[in-house]
N, CA and C of each residue as an Amber inpcrd file, in Angstrom:
protein
   624
 -55.6050000 -43.1880000  -2.5470000 -54.7940000 -42.9430000  -3.7420000
 -54.4580000 -41.4640000  -3.8990000 -55.5020000 -40.6580000  -3.6830000
 -55.2860000 -39.2160000  -3.8170000 -54.2650000 -38.7190000  -2.7990000
 -54.3370000 -39.2740000  -1.5810000 -53.3860000 -38.8660000  -0.5450000
 -51.9530000 -39.2220000  -0.9350000 -51.8000000 -40.4310000  -1.5240000
 -50.4570000 -40.8370000  -1.9580000 -49.9200000 -39.9040000  -3.0430000
 -50.8330000 -39.5630000  -3.9850000 -50.4270000 -38.6560000  -5.0740000
 -50.0140000 -37.2960000  -4.5240000 -50.8300000 -36.7900000  -3.5890000
 -50.5260000 -35.4860000  -2.9860000 -49.2120000 -35.5260000  -2.2330000
 -49.0040000 -36.6070000  -1.5140000 -47.7540000 -36.7440000  -0.7570000
 -46.5430000 -36.8080000  -1.6850000 -46.7120000 -37.5220000  -2.8160000
 -45.6130000 -37.5990000  -3.7840000 -45.3030000 -36.2410000  -4.3870000
 -46.3640000 -35.5100000  -4.6960000 -46.1640000 -34.1730000  -5.2630000
 -45.4780000 -33.2470000  -4.2680000 -45.9170000 -33.3440000  -3.0170000
 -45.2870000 -32.5110000  -1.9850000 -43.8260000 -32.8830000  -1.7960000
 -43.5390000 -34.1830000  -1.8460000 -42.1630000 -34.6370000  -1.6970000
 -41.2990000 -34.1580000  -2.8650000 -41.8600000 -34.2180000  -4.0730000
 -41.1260000 -33.7380000  -5.2360000 -40.8530000 -32.2370000  -5.1270000
 -41.8820000 -31.4880000  -4.6620000 -41.7040000 -30.0430000  -4.4870000
 -40.6390000 -29.7530000  -3.4360000 -40.6630000 -30.5490000  -2.3550000
 -39.6670000 -30.3590000  -1.2980000 -38.2630000 -30.6240000  -1.8240000
 -38.1470000 -31.7030000  -2.6100000 -36.8410000 -32.0280000  -3.1780000
 -36.3640000 -30.9420000  -4.1410000 -37.2900000 -30.4400000  -4.9580000
 -36.9340000 -29.3890000  -5.9060000 -36.4940000 -28.1090000  -5.1810000
 -37.2370000 -27.7720000  -4.1140000 -36.8720000 -26.5910000  -3.3300000
 -35.5070000 -26.7650000  -2.6670000 -35.2620000 -27.9900000  -2.1730000
 -33.9640000 -28.2670000  -1.5550000 -32.8410000 -28.1670000  -2.5760000
 -33.0780000 -28.6890000  -3.7800000 -32.0760000 -28.6040000  -4.8520000
 -31.8110000 -27.1500000  -5.2230000 -32.8890000 -26.3500000  -5.2960000
 -32.7300000 -24.9280000  -5.6060000 -31.9510000 -24.2190000  -4.5070000
 -32.2900000 -24.5670000  -3.2580000 -31.5960000 -23.9690000  -2.1190000
 -30.1110000 -24.3320000  -2.1310000 -29.8130000 -25.6070000  -2.4150000
 -28.4160000 -26.0460000  -2.4720000 -27.6610000 -25.3530000  -3.6080000
 -28.3680000 -25.1820000  -4.7280000 -27.7430000 -24.5180000  -5.8730000
 -27.4130000 -23.0640000  -5.5590000 -28.3570000 -22.3780000  -4.9050000
 -28.1360000 -20.9750000  -4.5330000 -27.0000000 -20.8560000  -3.5190000
 -26.9800000 -21.8100000  -2.5660000 -25.8870000 -21.8000000  -1.5770000
 -24.5410000 -21.9980000  -2.2530000 -24.5120000 -22.9070000  -3.2300000
 -23.2650000 -23.1680000  -3.9380000 -22.8230000 -21.9410000  -4.7230000
 -23.7780000 -21.2760000  -5.3900000 -23.4480000 -20.0640000  -6.1460000
 -22.9440000 -18.9620000  -5.2190000 -23.5600000 -18.8690000  -4.0330000
 -23.1380000 -17.8430000  -3.0700000 -21.7230000 -18.1160000  -2.5710000
 -21.4240000 -19.4150000  -2.3400000 -20.0790000 -19.7790000  -1.8800000
 -19.0490000 -19.4470000  -2.9540000 -19.3950000 -19.7480000  -4.2130000
 -18.4750000 -19.4540000  -5.3190000 -18.2510000 -17.9450000  -5.4350000
 -19.3450000 -17.1650000  -5.3590000 -19.2260000 -15.7030000  -5.4410000
 -18.3980000 -15.1670000  -4.2760000 -18.6490000 -15.7250000  -3.0980000
 -17.9030000 -15.3240000  -1.9070000 -16.4080000 -15.5500000  -2.1010000
 -16.0550000 -16.7370000  -2.5860000 -14.6520000 -17.0800000  -2.7910000
 -14.0250000 -16.2060000  -3.8770000 -14.7730000 -15.9400000  -4.9300000
 -14.2650000 -15.1190000  -6.0290000 -13.9370000 -13.7070000  -5.5510000
 -14.8080000 -13.1460000  -4.7290000 -14.5680000 -11.7870000  -4.2200000
 -13.3610000 -11.7650000  -3.2960000 -13.2440000 -12.7810000  -2.4330000
 -12.0960000 -12.8370000  -1.5240000 -10.7820000 -12.9520000  -2.3150000
 -10.8010000 -13.7950000  -3.3490000  -9.6040000 -13.9310000  -4.1900000
  -9.2960000 -12.6270000  -4.9230000 -10.3490000 -11.9480000  -5.3740000
 -10.1640000 -10.6920000  -6.0980000  -9.5750000  -9.6200000  -5.1790000
 -10.0380000  -9.5680000  -3.9280000  -9.5060000  -8.5910000  -2.9670000
  -8.0240000  -8.8490000  -2.7260000  -7.6660000 -10.1180000  -2.5060000
  -6.2500000 -10.4500000  -2.2870000  -5.4090000 -10.1360000  -3.5130000
  -5.9600000 -10.3850000  -4.7090000  -5.2210000 -10.1090000  -5.9400000
  -4.9790000  -8.6110000  -6.1090000  -6.0020000  -7.8150000  -5.7970000
  -5.8510000  -6.3660000  -5.9190000  -4.8080000  -5.8210000  -4.9470000
  -4.7940000  -6.3720000  -3.7360000  -3.8910000  -5.8550000  -2.7120000
  -2.4690000  -6.4010000  -2.8550000  -2.2780000  -7.3990000  -3.7240000
  -0.9720000  -8.0670000  -3.7930000   0.1400000  -7.1390000  -4.2620000
  -0.1580000  -6.2300000  -5.2060000   0.9070000  -5.3620000  -5.7110000
   1.3840000  -4.4010000  -4.6120000   0.4710000  -3.9900000  -3.7240000
   0.8500000  -3.1140000  -2.6190000   1.8010000  -3.8370000  -1.6750000
   1.4870000  -5.0950000  -1.3940000   2.3490000  -5.8840000  -0.5150000
   3.7230000  -6.0970000  -1.1530000   3.7430000  -6.3990000  -2.4580000
   5.0190000  -6.6000000  -3.1520000   5.8480000  -5.3190000  -3.1440000
   5.1930000  -4.1880000  -3.3890000   5.9010000  -2.9120000  -3.3760000
   6.4780000  -2.6260000  -1.9930000   5.7120000  -2.9330000  -0.9530000
   6.1750000  -2.6840000   0.4150000   7.3890000  -3.5410000   0.7430000
   7.3570000  -4.8140000   0.3470000   8.5220000  -5.6910000   0.5720000
   9.7370000  -5.1970000  -0.2180000   9.5040000  -4.7530000  -1.4530000
  10.6090000  -4.2310000  -2.2560000  11.2090000  -2.9890000  -1.6040000
  10.3560000  -2.1370000  -1.0740000  10.8220000  -0.9420000  -0.3810000
  11.6870000  -1.3160000   0.8190000  11.2510000  -2.3210000   1.5740000
  11.9700000  -2.7190000   2.7750000  13.3370000  -3.3180000   2.4560000
  13.3550000  -4.2550000   1.4870000  14.5550000  -5.0620000   1.2690000
  15.4770000  -4.5380000   0.1640000  14.9570000  -3.6560000  -0.7080000
  15.7810000  -3.1550000  -1.8000000  15.9920000  -1.6420000  -1.7400000
  14.8810000  -0.9020000  -1.6540000  14.9940000   0.5560000  -1.7270000
  15.7120000   1.1570000  -0.5210000  15.4250000   0.6520000   0.6850000
  16.0630000   1.2160000   1.8800000  17.5770000   1.0340000   1.8500000
  18.1100000  -0.1880000   1.6160000  19.5690000  -0.3280000   1.5290000
  20.1680000   0.4530000   0.3600000  19.4570000   0.4780000  -0.7770000
  19.9640000   1.2030000  -1.9430000  20.0810000   2.6940000  -1.6460000
  19.0240000   3.2660000  -1.0570000  19.0510000   4.7020000  -0.7330000
  20.1450000   5.0100000   0.2860000  20.3050000   4.1390000   1.2790000
  21.3320000   4.3540000   2.2960000  22.7210000   4.3720000   1.6630000
  22.9780000   3.4670000   0.7220000  24.2900000   3.4010000   0.0630000
  24.5220000   4.6040000  -0.8390000  23.4990000   4.9600000  -1.6240000
  23.6400000   6.0910000  -2.5510000  23.8650000   7.3940000  -1.7940000
  23.0970000   7.6030000  -0.7440000  23.2340000   8.8500000   0.0060000
  24.5100000   8.8850000   0.8330000  25.0500000   7.7220000   1.1660000
  26.3520000   7.7080000   1.8330000  27.4350000   8.2010000   0.8790000
  27.3460000   7.7550000  -0.3710000  28.2990000   8.2380000  -1.3800000
  28.1300000   9.7360000  -1.6020000  26.8820000  10.1970000  -1.6550000
  26.6270000  11.6270000  -1.8420000  27.1000000  12.4310000  -0.6420000
  26.9500000  11.8510000   0.5410000  27.3920000  12.5380000   1.7550000
  28.8880000  12.8760000   1.6840000  29.6880000  11.9130000   1.2100000
  31.1270000  12.1560000   1.0980000  31.4470000  13.0750000  -0.0840000
  30.7430000  12.8890000  -1.1880000  31.0250000  13.6980000  -2.3740000
  30.6690000  15.1680000  -2.1480000  29.5230000  15.4200000  -1.4940000
  29.0650000  16.7960000  -1.2810000  29.4150000  17.3170000   0.1020000
  30.1210000  16.4930000   0.8930000  30.5440000  16.8960000   2.2370000
  29.3460000  17.2580000   3.1210000  28.3140000  16.4090000   3.0490000
  27.1310000  16.6250000   3.8910000  27.4310000  16.1700000   5.3160000
  26.6640000  16.6910000   6.2650000  26.8760000  16.3400000   7.6620000
  26.3380000  14.9400000   7.9550000  26.9000000  14.3280000   8.9980000
  26.4070000  13.0230000   9.4280000  24.9830000  13.1370000   9.9770000
  24.6530000  14.2870000  10.5480000  23.2950000  14.4820000  11.0610000
  22.2700000  14.3850000   9.9290000  22.6170000  14.9970000   8.8090000
  21.7260000  14.9680000   7.6490000  21.5610000  13.5380000   7.1370000
  22.6700000  12.8190000   7.0580000  22.6160000  11.4390000   6.5720000
  21.8520000  10.5400000   7.5500000  22.1260000  10.6800000   8.8340000
  21.4620000   9.8500000   9.8430000  19.9600000  10.1140000   9.8530000
  19.5740000  11.3680000   9.6760000  18.1540000  11.7080000   9.6330000
  17.4750000  10.9710000   8.4780000  18.1380000  10.9380000   7.3240000
  17.5800000  10.2520000   6.1710000  17.4310000   8.7560000   6.4300000
  18.4600000   8.1320000   6.9890000  18.4240000   6.6880000   7.2260000
  17.3230000   6.3370000   8.2280000  17.2640000   7.0750000   9.3240000
  16.2530000   6.8000000  10.3520000  14.8460000   7.0180000   9.7940000
  14.6730000   8.1050000   9.0660000  13.3640000   8.4060000   8.4890000
  12.9350000   7.3190000   7.5070000  13.8750000   6.8320000   6.6950000
  13.5620000   5.8020000   5.7060000  13.1890000   4.4860000   6.3830000
  13.9310000   4.1120000   7.4240000  13.6450000   2.8650000   8.1340000
  12.2870000   2.9350000   8.8360000  12.0270000   4.0450000   9.5240000
  10.7570000   4.2080000  10.2370000   9.5910000   4.2060000   9.2510000
   9.7530000   4.8970000   8.1360000   8.6960000   4.9570000   7.1330000
   8.4310000   3.5740000   6.5450000   9.5050000   2.8220000   6.2940000
   9.3580000   1.4780000   5.7540000   8.6420000   0.5620000   6.7500000
   9.0150000   0.6700000   8.0270000   8.3630000  -0.1520000   9.0560000
   6.8820000   0.2110000   9.1880000   6.5700000   1.4820000   9.1050000
   5.1830000   1.9160000   9.2050000   4.3800000   1.4660000   7.9900000
   5.0070000   1.5070000   6.8100000   4.3340000   1.0050000   5.6090000
   4.0220000  -0.4840000   5.7400000   4.9450000  -1.2290000   6.3370000
   4.6910000  -2.6560000   6.5780000   3.4840000  -2.8190000   7.5050000
   3.4310000  -2.0180000   8.5330000   2.3110000  -2.0820000   9.4820000
   0.9900000  -1.7840000   8.7740000   0.9880000  -0.8230000   7.8770000
  -0.2410000  -0.4110000   7.2030000  -0.6220000  -1.3970000   6.1060000
   0.3080000  -1.6970000   5.2100000  -0.0120000  -2.3930000   3.9700000
   0.0160000  -3.9170000   4.0630000   0.6860000  -4.4550000   5.0820000
   0.8090000  -5.9110000   5.1790000   0.2140000  -6.4350000   6.4850000
   0.7110000  -5.9400000   7.6090000   0.2970000  -6.4890000   8.9050000
  -1.1690000  -6.1900000   9.2290000  -1.6930000  -5.0720000   8.7480000
  -3.0610000  -4.6950000   9.1120000  -4.1260000  -5.5560000   8.4330000
  -3.7950000  -6.1820000   7.2980000  -4.7610000  -7.0470000   6.6140000
  -3.9960000  -8.1070000   5.8260000  -3.8320000  -9.2800000   6.4370000
  -3.1150000 -10.3640000   5.7830000  -4.0630000 -11.1640000   4.8940000
  -3.4740000 -11.8770000   3.9400000  -4.2760000 -12.6290000   2.9720000
  -5.1750000 -13.6510000   3.6560000  -4.6600000 -14.3170000   4.6910000
  -5.4700000 -15.3270000   5.3730000  -6.6450000 -14.6980000   6.1260000
  -6.5010000 -13.4480000   6.5360000  -7.6120000 -12.7600000   7.1930000
  -8.7320000 -12.4670000   6.2050000  -8.3590000 -12.1100000   4.9900000
  -9.3680000 -11.8880000   3.9510000 -10.1370000 -13.1760000   3.6840000
  -9.4310000 -14.3110000   3.7560000 -10.0640000 -15.6030000   3.4760000
 -11.0670000 -16.0160000   4.5510000 -10.7900000 -15.6720000   5.8060000
 -11.6350000 -16.2050000   6.8930000 -12.5250000 -15.1550000   7.5690000
 -12.1610000 -13.8840000   7.5160000 -12.9510000 -12.8510000   8.1850000
 -14.2560000 -12.5830000   7.4410000 -15.2010000 -12.0000000   8.1420000
 -16.4370000 -11.5730000   7.4780000 -16.1280000 -10.4110000   6.5490000
 -16.9890000 -10.2250000   5.5470000 -16.7840000  -9.1220000   4.6090000
 -16.8570000  -7.7740000   5.3230000 -17.6980000  -7.6940000   6.3270000
 -17.8200000  -6.4450000   7.0840000 -16.5010000  -6.0930000   7.7660000
 -15.8570000  -7.0960000   8.3820000 -14.5740000  -6.8580000   9.0450000
 -13.4940000  -6.4990000   8.0230000 -13.4880000  -7.2190000   6.8990000
 -12.4870000  -6.9390000   5.8630000 -12.6520000  -5.5350000   5.3020000
 -13.8910000  -5.1480000   5.0500000 -14.1460000  -3.8140000   4.5060000
 -13.7130000  -2.7340000   5.4940000 -13.9680000  -2.9540000   6.7890000
 -13.5670000  -1.9800000   7.7980000 -12.0400000  -1.8590000   7.8650000
 -11.3560000  -2.9860000   7.7220000  -9.8920000  -2.9500000   7.7390000
  -9.3430000  -2.2230000   6.5210000 -10.0000000  -2.3900000   5.3820000
  -9.5850000  -1.6660000   4.1780000  -9.7780000  -0.1550000   4.3600000
 -10.8700000   0.2180000   5.0120000 -11.1300000   1.6370000   5.2870000
 -10.0960000   2.1800000   6.2760000  -9.8190000   1.4030000   7.3380000
  -8.8150000   1.8190000   8.3260000  -7.4380000   1.9510000   7.6780000
  -7.1260000   1.0270000   6.7570000  -5.8510000   1.0830000   6.0550000
  -5.7110000   2.3950000   5.2810000  -6.7890000   2.7990000   4.6270000
  -6.7610000   4.0660000   3.8930000  -6.4970000   5.2460000   4.8280000
  -7.1450000   5.2460000   5.9730000  -6.9800000   6.3410000   6.9280000
  -5.5530000   6.3870000   7.4790000  -5.0070000   5.2120000   7.8090000
  -3.6310000   5.1680000   8.3090000  -2.6410000   5.6240000   7.2520000
  -2.8780000   5.1960000   6.0050000  -1.9900000   5.5980000   4.9150000
  -2.0640000   7.1110000   4.6770000  -3.2560000   7.6600000   4.8090000
  -3.4320000   9.0980000   4.6400000  -2.6650000   9.8810000   5.7020000
  -2.7510000   9.4140000   6.9500000  -2.0290000  10.0800000   8.0400000
  -0.5140000   9.9410000   7.8510000  -0.0960000   8.7480000   7.4300000
   1.3330000   8.5200000   7.2100000   1.8690000   9.4400000   6.1270000
   1.1200000   9.5760000   5.0440000   1.5660000  10.4470000   3.9460000
   1.6020000  11.9060000   4.3900000   0.6260000  12.2940000   5.2090000
   0.5700000  13.6770000   5.6940000   1.7520000  14.0130000   6.5940000
   2.3220000  13.0020000   7.2600000   3.4880000  13.2200000   8.1190000
   4.7870000  13.0920000   7.3260000   4.8410000  12.0790000   6.4670000
   6.0780000  11.7790000   5.7410000   6.4290000  12.8630000   4.7390000
   5.4580000  13.3450000   3.9930000   5.7500000  14.3310000   2.9510000
   6.4170000  15.5900000   3.4920000   5.8970000  16.2050000   4.5650000
   6.5940000  17.3800000   5.1120000   8.0000000  17.0550000   5.6140000
   8.1780000  15.8830000   6.2410000   9.4990000  15.5020000   6.7410000
  10.4960000  15.3460000   5.5940000  10.0690000  14.6930000   4.5260000
  10.9480000  14.5220000   3.3680000  11.2770000  15.8730000   2.7420000
  10.2850000  16.7460000   2.6650000  10.5090000  18.0750000   2.0920000
  11.5190000  18.8610000   2.9210000  11.3690000  18.8100000   4.2470000
  12.3120000  19.5000000   5.1370000  13.7060000  18.9320000   4.9680000
  13.7860000  17.5970000   4.8830000  15.1030000  16.9700000   4.7370000
  15.7600000  17.3460000   3.4150000  14.9930000  17.3800000   2.3360000
  15.5480000  17.7530000   1.0340000  16.0150000  19.2050000   1.0280000
  15.2630000  20.0760000   1.6860000  15.6940000  21.4720000   1.8040000
  16.9880000  21.5470000   2.6150000  17.0550000  20.7410000   3.6680000
  18.2580000  20.6680000   4.5050000  19.4650000  20.2410000   3.6540000
  19.2800000  19.2050000   2.8510000  20.3550000  18.7470000   1.9630000
  20.7420000  19.8450000   0.9850000  19.7410000  20.5130000   0.4240000
  20.0190000  21.5750000  -0.5370000  20.8160000  22.7130000   0.0800000
  20.4670000  23.0880000   1.3040000  21.1920000  24.1730000   1.9790000
  22.6430000  23.7740000   2.2290000  22.8480000  22.5480000   2.7260000
  24.2180000  22.0950000   2.9870000  25.0210000  22.0270000   1.6900000
  24.4100000  21.5340000   0.6380000  25.1170000  21.4550000  -0.6420000
  25.4360000  22.8500000  -1.1600000  24.5170000  23.7820000  -1.0140000
  24.7490000  25.1540000  -1.4770000  25.8880000  25.8060000  -0.7080000
  25.8850000  25.6280000   0.6000000  26.9520000  26.2090000   1.4170000
  28.3060000  25.5850000   1.0900000  28.2810000  24.2950000   0.7550000
  29.5430000  23.6150000   0.4530000  30.0740000  23.9250000  -0.9400000
  29.2330000  24.4930000  -1.7900000  29.7060000  24.8480000  -3.1230000
  30.7940000  25.9080000  -3.0540000  30.7930000  26.7020000  -2.0010000
  31.8190000  27.7370000  -1.8460000  33.1690000  27.1810000  -1.4200000
  33.2200000  25.9010000  -1.0830000  34.4820000  25.2910000  -0.6410000
  35.0690000  24.3630000  -1.6890000  34.7560000  24.6210000  -2.9560000
  35.2030000  23.7280000  -4.0200000  36.4410000  24.2410000  -4.7500000
  37.0160000  25.3370000  -4.2740000  38.1320000  25.9400000  -5.0010000
  39.3340000  25.0080000  -5.1030000  39.5100000  24.1280000  -4.1310000
  40.6700000  23.2370000  -4.1500000  40.4440000  21.9570000  -4.9240000
  39.2490000  21.7700000  -5.4940000  38.9390000  20.5340000  -6.2060000
  39.1880000  20.6900000  -7.6980000  39.4340000  19.5900000  -8.3700000
  39.6220000  19.6660000  -9.8260000  38.2810000  19.8750000 -10.5080000
  38.3150000  20.1330000 -11.8070000  37.1060000  20.4850000 -12.5410000
  36.0790000  19.3610000 -12.5480000  36.5510000  18.1090000 -12.5740000
  35.6240000  16.9790000 -12.6230000  34.7780000  16.9070000 -11.3540000
  35.4450000  17.0590000 -10.1850000  34.7100000  17.0140000  -8.9230000
  33.8030000  18.2230000  -8.7590000  34.2660000  19.3740000  -9.2270000
  33.4170000  20.5660000  -9.1750000  32.1500000  20.3490000 -10.0070000
  32.3570000  19.7950000 -11.1970000  31.2090000  19.5370000 -12.0670000
  30.2440000  18.5470000 -11.4400000  30.7840000  17.5260000 -10.7770000
  29.9360000  16.5360000 -10.1190000  29.1420000  17.1740000  -8.9900000
  29.7950000  18.0700000  -8.2360000  29.1230000  18.7340000  -7.1200000
  27.9970000  19.6320000  -7.6160000  28.2970000  20.4330000  -8.6420000
  27.2620000  21.3030000  -9.1960000  26.1390000  20.4850000  -9.8250000
  26.5300000  19.3980000 -10.4950000  25.5160000  18.5360000 -11.1060000
  24.6070000  17.9080000 -10.0610000  25.1980000  17.5180000  -8.9330000
  24.3990000  16.9530000  -7.8570000  23.4140000  17.9550000  -7.2920000
  23.8300000  19.2110000  -7.1810000  22.9480000  20.2420000  -6.6560000
  21.7830000  20.4910000  -7.6100000  22.1070000  20.5970000  -8.9040000
  21.0550000  20.8050000  -9.9050000  20.1130000  19.5980000  -9.9410000
  20.7040000  18.3940000  -9.8540000  19.8880000  17.1860000  -9.8530000
  18.9360000  17.1420000  -8.6730000  19.4040000  17.6460000  -7.5290000
  18.5430000  17.6900000  -6.3470000  17.3690000  18.6210000  -6.5800000
  17.6340000  19.7810000  -7.1810000  16.5620000  20.7410000  -7.4490000
  15.5050000  20.1480000  -8.3780000  15.9660000  19.3500000  -9.3430000
  15.0260000  18.7070000 -10.2610000  14.3390000  17.5260000  -9.5820000
  15.0980000  16.7900000  -8.7760000  14.5850000  15.5740000  -8.1710000
  13.5190000  15.8090000  -7.1190000  13.5490000  16.9680000  -6.4530000
  12.5670000  17.2310000  -5.3930000  11.1330000  17.1730000  -5.9300000
  10.7850000  17.9880000  -6.9500000   9.3980000  17.9080000  -7.4370000
   9.0730000  16.5700000  -8.0930000  10.0600000  15.9710000  -8.7890000
   9.8160000  14.6720000  -9.4300000   9.5390000  13.6020000  -8.3750000
  10.3430000  13.5910000  -7.3070000  10.1570000  12.6140000  -6.2400000
   8.8320000  12.7750000  -5.5290000   8.4560000  14.0270000  -5.2590000
   7.1710000  14.2800000  -4.5900000   6.0080000  13.8380000  -5.4750000
   6.1220000  14.1200000  -6.7720000   5.0670000  13.7130000  -7.7090000
   4.9520000  12.1880000  -7.7750000   6.1010000  11.4930000  -7.8180000
   6.0880000  10.0250000  -7.8670000   5.4720000   9.4470000  -6.5930000
   5.8320000  10.0250000  -5.4460000   5.2710000   9.5510000  -4.1740000
   3.7580000   9.7480000  -4.1510000   3.2990000  10.8730000  -4.6690000
   1.8600000  11.1440000  -4.7130000   1.1340000  10.1580000  -5.6180000
   1.7500000   9.8140000  -6.7540000   1.1360000   8.8670000  -7.6750000
   0.9950000   7.4840000  -7.0300000   2.0430000   7.0350000  -6.3440000
   2.0000000   5.7260000  -5.6940000   0.9540000   5.7160000  -4.5860000
   0.9440000   6.7760000  -3.7960000  -0.0480000   6.8960000  -2.7100000
  -1.4680000   6.8710000  -3.2730000  -1.7070000   7.6280000  -4.3440000
  -3.0410000   7.6950000  -4.9370000  -3.4600000   6.3410000  -5.5000000
  -2.5170000   5.6270000  -6.1250000  -2.8360000   4.3120000  -6.6750000
  -3.1800000   3.3250000  -5.5620000  -2.4710000   3.3880000  -4.4490000
  -2.7860000   2.5150000  -3.3130000  -4.1870000   2.8000000  -2.7850000
  -4.5270000   4.0690000  -2.6560000  -5.8560000   4.4270000  -2.1460000
  -6.9510000   3.9660000  -3.1090000  -6.7040000   4.1050000  -4.4190000
  -7.6930000   3.6410000  -5.3970000  -7.8660000   2.1260000  -5.3300000
  -6.7670000   1.4110000  -5.1000000  -6.8430000  -0.0520000  -4.9830000
  -7.7410000  -0.4440000  -3.8150000  -7.5810000   0.2380000  -2.6860000
  -8.4630000  -0.0190000  -1.5430000  -9.9180000   0.2650000  -1.8990000
 -10.1600000   1.3690000  -2.5910000 -11.5260000   1.7250000  -2.9840000
 -12.1370000   0.6520000  -3.8880000 -11.3450000   0.1310000  -4.8130000
 -11.8470000  -0.9060000  -5.7200000 -12.1900000  -2.1840000  -4.9620000
 -11.3420000  -2.5490000  -3.9970000 -11.6140000  -3.7420000  -3.1900000
 -12.8760000  -3.5600000  -2.3520000 -13.0400000  -2.3730000  -1.7730000
 -14.2420000  -2.0740000  -0.9830000 -15.4860000  -2.1290000  -1.8640000
 -15.3880000  -1.5940000  -3.0940000 -16.5340000  -1.5960000  -4.0130000
 -16.9450000  -3.0150000  -4.3770000 -15.9680000  -3.9180000  -4.5540000
 -16.2910000  -5.3090000  -4.8690000 -17.0550000  -5.9810000  -3.7300000
 -16.6200000  -5.7110000  -2.5070000 -17.3090000  -6.2950000  -1.3590000
 -18.7270000  -5.7380000  -1.2510000 -18.8760000  -4.4420000  -1.4470000
 -20.2120000  -3.8290000  -1.3790000 -21.1360000  -4.4070000  -2.4500000
 -20.5740000  -4.6640000  -3.6160000 -21.3970000  -5.2110000  -4.7160000
 -21.9510000  -6.5850000  -4.3680000 -21.1420000  -7.4100000  -3.6750000
 -21.5990000  -8.7460000  -3.2970000 -22.5860000  -8.6920000  -2.1380000
 -22.2850000  -7.8410000  -1.1470000 -23.1070000  -7.8210000   0.0630000
 -24.2640000  -6.8380000  -0.0170000 -24.3170000  -6.0550000  -1.1280000
 -25.3860000  -5.0650000  -1.3020000 -25.4110000  -4.0400000  -0.1830000
 -24.2150000  -3.6830000   0.3220000 -24.1340000  -2.6590000   1.3590000
 -23.8960000  -1.3130000   0.7350000 -24.4590000  -0.2700000   1.3620000
 -24.2820000   1.0930000   0.8570000 -23.0320000   1.6950000   1.4470000
């Protein structure tokens, strides 16, 4: 009788331990899924911004600067440099922000691999910004010089076109620091988003 009682107690303990183990496994799976969803949610705005840049901003900038090229009599070299630089930058942003870590990879990869990709993404974005910013600055200075030199050839234009030309030059002088500041803000926000996603993974996995 005592043996039967002991066996029953052991069986009950085994069942209870199994139930506890299953419960912990279920909680871990839920936490795992929640973190993966949170990482994808955090990174989604970066992906949306990158797609918008590719499909809206690049054609818009090309059209606007084409109009400015004719209005301010800028060289085709200056315009072509802008178009090529914008396309290359957009393609590189796609490589960094979308292709390097897709949503399905976050769902199936280990947290260690995902965290490493987030770190690599930050490094690539940092290098890209370090290259792009000087190129954009040089190009804007190039545009400013051409516009300044062309201001001396406005004597044959009516007052409205002269005013537009001078206004464009002044607008460029104002737009340079504003544009650089906006680019820095977007870059900084992207880097912070990566940091937040990495912190969430570390919190779940207890990694330092």
